[in-house]
PDB file of C-alpha atoms in Angstrom:
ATOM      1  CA  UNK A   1      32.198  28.144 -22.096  1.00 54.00           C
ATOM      2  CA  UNK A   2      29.625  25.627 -20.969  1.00 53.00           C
ATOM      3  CA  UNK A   3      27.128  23.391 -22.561  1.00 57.00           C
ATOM      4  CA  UNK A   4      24.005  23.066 -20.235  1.00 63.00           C
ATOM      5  CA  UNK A   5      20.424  22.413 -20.134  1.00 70.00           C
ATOM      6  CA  UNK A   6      17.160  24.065 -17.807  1.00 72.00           C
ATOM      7  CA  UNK A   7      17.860  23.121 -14.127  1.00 77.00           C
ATOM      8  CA  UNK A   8      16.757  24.154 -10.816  1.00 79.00           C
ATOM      9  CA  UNK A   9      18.538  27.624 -11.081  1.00 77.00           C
ATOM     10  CA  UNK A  10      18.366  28.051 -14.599  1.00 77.00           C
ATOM     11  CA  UNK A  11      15.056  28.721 -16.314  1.00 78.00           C
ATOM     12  CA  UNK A  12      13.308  26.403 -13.968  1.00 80.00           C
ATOM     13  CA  UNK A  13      10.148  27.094 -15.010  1.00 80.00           C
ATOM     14  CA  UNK A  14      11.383  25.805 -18.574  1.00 80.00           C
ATOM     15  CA  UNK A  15      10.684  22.506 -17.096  1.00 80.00           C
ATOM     16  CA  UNK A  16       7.080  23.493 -16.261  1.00 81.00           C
ATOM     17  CA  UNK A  17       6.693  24.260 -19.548  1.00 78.00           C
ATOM     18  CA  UNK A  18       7.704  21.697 -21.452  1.00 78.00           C
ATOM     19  CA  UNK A  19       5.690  18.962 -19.012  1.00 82.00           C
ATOM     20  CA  UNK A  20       2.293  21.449 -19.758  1.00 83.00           C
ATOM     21  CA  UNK A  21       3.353  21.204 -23.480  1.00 82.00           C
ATOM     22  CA  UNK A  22       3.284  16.902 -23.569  1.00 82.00           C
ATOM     23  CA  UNK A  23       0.147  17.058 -21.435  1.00 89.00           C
ATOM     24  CA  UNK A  24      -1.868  19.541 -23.212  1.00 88.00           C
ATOM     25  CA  UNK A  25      -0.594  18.224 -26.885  1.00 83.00           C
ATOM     26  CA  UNK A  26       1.087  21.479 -27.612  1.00 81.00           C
ATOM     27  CA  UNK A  27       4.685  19.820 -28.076  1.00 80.00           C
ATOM     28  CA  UNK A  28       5.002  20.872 -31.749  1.00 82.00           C
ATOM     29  CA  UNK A  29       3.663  24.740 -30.864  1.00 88.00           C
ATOM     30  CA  UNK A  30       6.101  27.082 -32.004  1.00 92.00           C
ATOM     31  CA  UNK A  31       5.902  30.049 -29.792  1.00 92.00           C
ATOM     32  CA  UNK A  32       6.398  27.850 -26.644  1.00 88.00           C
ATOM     33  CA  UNK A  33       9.155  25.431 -28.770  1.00 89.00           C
ATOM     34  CA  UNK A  34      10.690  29.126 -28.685  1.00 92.00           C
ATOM     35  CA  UNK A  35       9.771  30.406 -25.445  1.00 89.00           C
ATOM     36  CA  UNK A  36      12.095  26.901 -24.155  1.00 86.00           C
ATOM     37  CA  UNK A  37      14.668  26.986 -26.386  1.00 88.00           C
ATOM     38  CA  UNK A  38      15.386  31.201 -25.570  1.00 90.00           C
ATOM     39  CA  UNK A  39      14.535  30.596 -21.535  1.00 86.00           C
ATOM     40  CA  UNK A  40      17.937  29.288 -21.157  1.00 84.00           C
ATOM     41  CA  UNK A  41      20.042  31.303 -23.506  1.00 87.00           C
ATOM     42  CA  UNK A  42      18.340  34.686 -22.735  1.00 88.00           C
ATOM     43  CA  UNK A  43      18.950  33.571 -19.097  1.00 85.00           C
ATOM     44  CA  UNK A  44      22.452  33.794 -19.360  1.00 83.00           C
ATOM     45  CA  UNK A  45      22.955  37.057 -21.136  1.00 84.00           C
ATOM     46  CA  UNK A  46      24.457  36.181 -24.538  1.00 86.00           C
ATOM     47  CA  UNK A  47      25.018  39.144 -26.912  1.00 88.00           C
ATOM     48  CA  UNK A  48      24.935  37.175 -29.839  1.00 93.00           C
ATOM     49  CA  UNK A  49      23.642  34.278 -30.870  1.00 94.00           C
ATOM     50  CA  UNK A  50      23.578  31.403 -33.792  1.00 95.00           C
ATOM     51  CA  UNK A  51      20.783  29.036 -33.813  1.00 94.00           C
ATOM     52  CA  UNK A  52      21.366  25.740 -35.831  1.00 93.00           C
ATOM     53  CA  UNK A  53      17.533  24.364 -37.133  1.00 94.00           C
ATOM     54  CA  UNK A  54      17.210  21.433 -38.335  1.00 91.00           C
ATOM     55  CA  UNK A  55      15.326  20.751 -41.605  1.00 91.00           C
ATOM     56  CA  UNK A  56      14.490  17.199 -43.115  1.00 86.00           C
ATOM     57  CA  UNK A  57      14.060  13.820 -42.032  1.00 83.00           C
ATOM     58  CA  UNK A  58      16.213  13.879 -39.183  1.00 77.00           C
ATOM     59  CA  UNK A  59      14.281  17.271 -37.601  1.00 82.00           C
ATOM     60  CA  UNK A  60      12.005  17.976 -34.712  1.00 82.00           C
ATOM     61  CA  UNK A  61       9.802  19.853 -36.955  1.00 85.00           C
ATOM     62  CA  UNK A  62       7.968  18.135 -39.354  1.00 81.00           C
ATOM     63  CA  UNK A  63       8.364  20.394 -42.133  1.00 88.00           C
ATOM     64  CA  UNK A  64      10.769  22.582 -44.047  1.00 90.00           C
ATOM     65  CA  UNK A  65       8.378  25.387 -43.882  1.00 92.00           C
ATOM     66  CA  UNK A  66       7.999  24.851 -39.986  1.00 92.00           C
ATOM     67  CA  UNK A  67      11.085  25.011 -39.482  1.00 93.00           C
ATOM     68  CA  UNK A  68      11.391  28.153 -41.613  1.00 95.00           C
ATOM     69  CA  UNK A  69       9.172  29.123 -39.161  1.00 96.00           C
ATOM     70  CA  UNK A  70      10.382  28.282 -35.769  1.00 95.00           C
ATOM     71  CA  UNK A  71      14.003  29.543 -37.131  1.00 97.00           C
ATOM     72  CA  UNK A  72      12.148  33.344 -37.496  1.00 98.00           C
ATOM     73  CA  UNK A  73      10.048  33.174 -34.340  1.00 97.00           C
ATOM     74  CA  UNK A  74      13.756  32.486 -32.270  1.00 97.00           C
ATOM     75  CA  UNK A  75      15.384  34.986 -34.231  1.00 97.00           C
ATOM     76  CA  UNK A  76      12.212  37.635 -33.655  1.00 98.00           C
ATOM     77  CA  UNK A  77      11.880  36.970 -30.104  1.00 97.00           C
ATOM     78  CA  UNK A  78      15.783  37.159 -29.389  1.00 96.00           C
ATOM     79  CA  UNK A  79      16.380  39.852 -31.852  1.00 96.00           C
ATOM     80  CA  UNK A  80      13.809  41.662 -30.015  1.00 96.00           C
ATOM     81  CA  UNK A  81      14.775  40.682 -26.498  1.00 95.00           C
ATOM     82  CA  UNK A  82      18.326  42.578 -27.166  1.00 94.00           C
ATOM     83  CA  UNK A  83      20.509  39.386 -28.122  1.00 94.00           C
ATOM     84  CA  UNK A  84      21.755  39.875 -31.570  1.00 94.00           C
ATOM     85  CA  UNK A  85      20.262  36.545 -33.425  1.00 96.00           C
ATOM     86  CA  UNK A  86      20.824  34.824 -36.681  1.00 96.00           C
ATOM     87  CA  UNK A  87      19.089  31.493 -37.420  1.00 97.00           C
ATOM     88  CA  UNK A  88      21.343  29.044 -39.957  1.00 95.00           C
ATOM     89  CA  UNK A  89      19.073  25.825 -41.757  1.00 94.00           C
ATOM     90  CA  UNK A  90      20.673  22.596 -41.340  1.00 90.00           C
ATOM     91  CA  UNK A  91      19.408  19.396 -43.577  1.00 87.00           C
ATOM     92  CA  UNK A  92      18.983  16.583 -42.217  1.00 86.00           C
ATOM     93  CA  UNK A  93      18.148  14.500 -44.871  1.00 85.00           C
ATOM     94  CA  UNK A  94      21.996  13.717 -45.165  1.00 80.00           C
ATOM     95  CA  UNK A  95      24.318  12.466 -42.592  1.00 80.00           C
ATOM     96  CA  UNK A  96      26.732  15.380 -41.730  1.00 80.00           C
ATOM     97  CA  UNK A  97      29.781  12.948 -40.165  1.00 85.00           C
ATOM     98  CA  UNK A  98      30.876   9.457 -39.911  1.00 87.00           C
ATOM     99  CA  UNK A  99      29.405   8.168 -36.946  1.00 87.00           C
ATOM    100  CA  UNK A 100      25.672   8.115 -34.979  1.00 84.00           C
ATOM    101  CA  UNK A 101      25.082   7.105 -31.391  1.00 88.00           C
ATOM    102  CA  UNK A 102      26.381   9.242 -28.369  1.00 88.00           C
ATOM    103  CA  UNK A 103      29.680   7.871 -27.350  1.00 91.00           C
ATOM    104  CA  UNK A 104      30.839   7.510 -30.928  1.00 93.00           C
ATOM    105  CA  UNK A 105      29.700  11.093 -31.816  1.00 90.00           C
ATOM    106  CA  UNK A 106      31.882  12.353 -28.823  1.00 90.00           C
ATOM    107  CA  UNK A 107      35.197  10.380 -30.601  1.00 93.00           C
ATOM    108  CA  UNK A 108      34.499  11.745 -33.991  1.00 94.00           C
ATOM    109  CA  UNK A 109      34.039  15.259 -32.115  1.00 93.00           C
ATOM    110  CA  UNK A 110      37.915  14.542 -30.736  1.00 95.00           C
ATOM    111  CA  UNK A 111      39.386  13.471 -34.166  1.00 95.00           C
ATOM    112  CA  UNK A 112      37.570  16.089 -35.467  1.00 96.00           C
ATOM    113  CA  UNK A 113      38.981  19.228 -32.977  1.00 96.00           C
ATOM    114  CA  UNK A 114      42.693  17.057 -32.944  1.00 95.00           C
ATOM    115  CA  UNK A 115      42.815  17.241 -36.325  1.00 95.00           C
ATOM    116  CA  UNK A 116      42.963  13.104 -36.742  1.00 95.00           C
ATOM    117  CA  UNK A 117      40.190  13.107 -39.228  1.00 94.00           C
ATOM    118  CA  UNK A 118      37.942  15.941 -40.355  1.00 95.00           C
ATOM    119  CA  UNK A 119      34.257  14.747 -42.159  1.00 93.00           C
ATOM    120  CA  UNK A 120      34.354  17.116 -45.286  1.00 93.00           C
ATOM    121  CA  UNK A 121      30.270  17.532 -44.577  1.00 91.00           C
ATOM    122  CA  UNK A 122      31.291  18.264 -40.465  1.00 92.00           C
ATOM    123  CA  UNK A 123      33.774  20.634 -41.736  1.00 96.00           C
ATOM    124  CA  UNK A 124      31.633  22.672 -43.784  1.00 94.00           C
ATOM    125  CA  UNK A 125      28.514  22.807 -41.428  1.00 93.00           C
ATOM    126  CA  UNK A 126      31.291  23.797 -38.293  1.00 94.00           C
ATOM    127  CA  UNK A 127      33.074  26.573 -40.368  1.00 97.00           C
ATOM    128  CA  UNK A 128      29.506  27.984 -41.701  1.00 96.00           C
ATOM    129  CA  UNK A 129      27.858  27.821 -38.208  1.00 95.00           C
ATOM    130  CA  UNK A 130      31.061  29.091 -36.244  1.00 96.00           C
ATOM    131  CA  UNK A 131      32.073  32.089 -38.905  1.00 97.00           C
ATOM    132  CA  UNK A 132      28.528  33.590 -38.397  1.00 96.00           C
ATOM    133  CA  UNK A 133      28.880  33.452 -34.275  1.00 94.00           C
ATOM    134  CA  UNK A 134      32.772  35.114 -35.205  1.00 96.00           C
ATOM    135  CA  UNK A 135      30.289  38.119 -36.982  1.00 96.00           C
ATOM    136  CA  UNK A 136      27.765  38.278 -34.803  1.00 94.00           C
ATOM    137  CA  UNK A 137      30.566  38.261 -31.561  1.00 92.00           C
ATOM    138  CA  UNK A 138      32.314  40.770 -34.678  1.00 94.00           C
ATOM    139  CA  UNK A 139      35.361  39.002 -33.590  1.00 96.00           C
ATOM    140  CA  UNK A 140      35.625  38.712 -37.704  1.00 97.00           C
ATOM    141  CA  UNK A 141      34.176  41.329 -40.227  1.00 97.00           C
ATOM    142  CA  UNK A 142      34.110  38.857 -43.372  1.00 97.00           C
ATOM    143  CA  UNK A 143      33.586  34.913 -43.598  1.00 96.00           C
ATOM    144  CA  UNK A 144      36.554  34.673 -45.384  1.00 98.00           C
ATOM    145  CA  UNK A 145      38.773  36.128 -41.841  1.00 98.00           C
ATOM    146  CA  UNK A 146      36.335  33.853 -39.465  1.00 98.00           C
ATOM    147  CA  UNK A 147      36.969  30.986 -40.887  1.00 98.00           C
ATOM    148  CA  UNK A 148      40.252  31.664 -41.373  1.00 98.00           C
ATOM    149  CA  UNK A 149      40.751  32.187 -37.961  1.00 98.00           C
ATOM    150  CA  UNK A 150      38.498  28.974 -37.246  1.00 98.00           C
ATOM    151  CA  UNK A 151      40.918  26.638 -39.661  1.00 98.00           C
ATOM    152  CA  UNK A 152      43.982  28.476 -37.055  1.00 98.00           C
ATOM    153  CA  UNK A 153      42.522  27.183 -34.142  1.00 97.00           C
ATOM    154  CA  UNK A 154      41.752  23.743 -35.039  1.00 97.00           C
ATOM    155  CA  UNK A 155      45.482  23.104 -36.998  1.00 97.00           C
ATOM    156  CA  UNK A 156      47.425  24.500 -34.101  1.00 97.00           C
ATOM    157  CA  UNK A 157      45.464  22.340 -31.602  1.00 96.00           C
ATOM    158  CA  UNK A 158      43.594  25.868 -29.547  1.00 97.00           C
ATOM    159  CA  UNK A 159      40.519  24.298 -30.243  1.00 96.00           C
ATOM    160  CA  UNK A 160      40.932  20.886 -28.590  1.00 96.00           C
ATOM    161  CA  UNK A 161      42.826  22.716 -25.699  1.00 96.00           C
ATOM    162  CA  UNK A 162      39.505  24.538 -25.089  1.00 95.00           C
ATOM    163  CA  UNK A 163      37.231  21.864 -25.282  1.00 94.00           C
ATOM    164  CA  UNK A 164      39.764  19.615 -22.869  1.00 95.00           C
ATOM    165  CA  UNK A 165      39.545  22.556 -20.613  1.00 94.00           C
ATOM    166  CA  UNK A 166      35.872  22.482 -20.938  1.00 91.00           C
ATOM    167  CA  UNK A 167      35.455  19.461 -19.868  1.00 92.00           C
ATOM    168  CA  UNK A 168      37.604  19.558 -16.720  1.00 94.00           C
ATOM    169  CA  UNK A 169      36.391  22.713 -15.894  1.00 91.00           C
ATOM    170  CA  UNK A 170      32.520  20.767 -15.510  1.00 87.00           C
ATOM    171  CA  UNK A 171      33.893  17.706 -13.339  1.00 92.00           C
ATOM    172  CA  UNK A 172      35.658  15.421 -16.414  1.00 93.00           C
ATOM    173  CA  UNK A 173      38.949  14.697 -16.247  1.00 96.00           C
ATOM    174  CA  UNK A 174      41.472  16.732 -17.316  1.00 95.00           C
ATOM    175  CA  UNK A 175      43.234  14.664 -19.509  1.00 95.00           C
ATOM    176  CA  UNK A 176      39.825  13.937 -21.318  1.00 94.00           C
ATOM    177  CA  UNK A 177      41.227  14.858 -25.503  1.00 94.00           C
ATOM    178  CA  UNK A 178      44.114  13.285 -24.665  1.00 91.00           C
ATOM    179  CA  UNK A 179      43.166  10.074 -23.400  1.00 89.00           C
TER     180      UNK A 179
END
């Protein structure tokens, strides 16, 4: 598991692009928005995918339609590049936890994966975005067994093992949930 962005050896020309895009005023053009955001994940040779757009206040895009829009383009493109894509809409016009700003975000994230405290709103977006990726990995055939499964691994603690090993497996130290 890894969480990473464009670098040197991955999707470097991503980097290009997106410099070309605030220079020629062509930040808000979907087919390169999509072009960047599939570089890196197409790169690494996923077989399924879930893409979380953002609708609302709180989006990129401006509007719910272009985000409609942006969510089909990534789904078309992926779809057609072999990775089996499905697209989810998240609002934005609503807070979806109990904390903003980086560092505070990463502690709810803990609580959330130790089971300390669990956002009913961060609940519901996890278990809906993470039972489709169970489908599309078909590690589950229903929502009902994905998110059973999911609701397994965060009571009996898997899920914050993971993450813990996660981190120490990109540089953080080891003891990272439990400290």
């Amino acid at each position: 598991m890894a969480i990473i962005g464009q670098t040197r050896s991955l999707a470097p020309a991503d980097k290009r692009f997106y410099a070309t895009r605030d220079i020629t005023a062509t930040v808000d053009s979907i087919p390169l928005i999509t072009a960047s955001i599939l570089a890196k994940k197409l790169a690494e040779g996923l077989g399924a995918l879930v893409m979380d757009v953002k609708v609302g206040s709180g989006a990129f895009m401006p509007t719910f339609e272009a985000s409609i829009d942006l969510a089909q383009a990534v789904v078309g493109v992926a779809n057609g590049a072999g990775c089996t894509t499905t697209a989810l809409l998240t609002d934005m016009n609503q807070v979806l936890a109990s904390s903003a700003g980086n560092a505070l975000e990463v502690r709810e994230a803990l609580r959330f994966l130790t089971g300390a405290a669990r956002n009913p709103l961060l609940l519901e977006v996890t278990l809906v975005l993470c039972s489709e990726m169970l489908i599309s990995g078909r590690l589950a055939v229903s929502e009902e067994e994905a998110r059973n499964k999911l609701m397994q691994v965060l009571d009996n603690g898997q899920a914050a093992e993971v993450f813990g090993r996660m981190v120490a497996a990109q540089g953080g130290p080891a003891d990272f949930v439990e400290r």
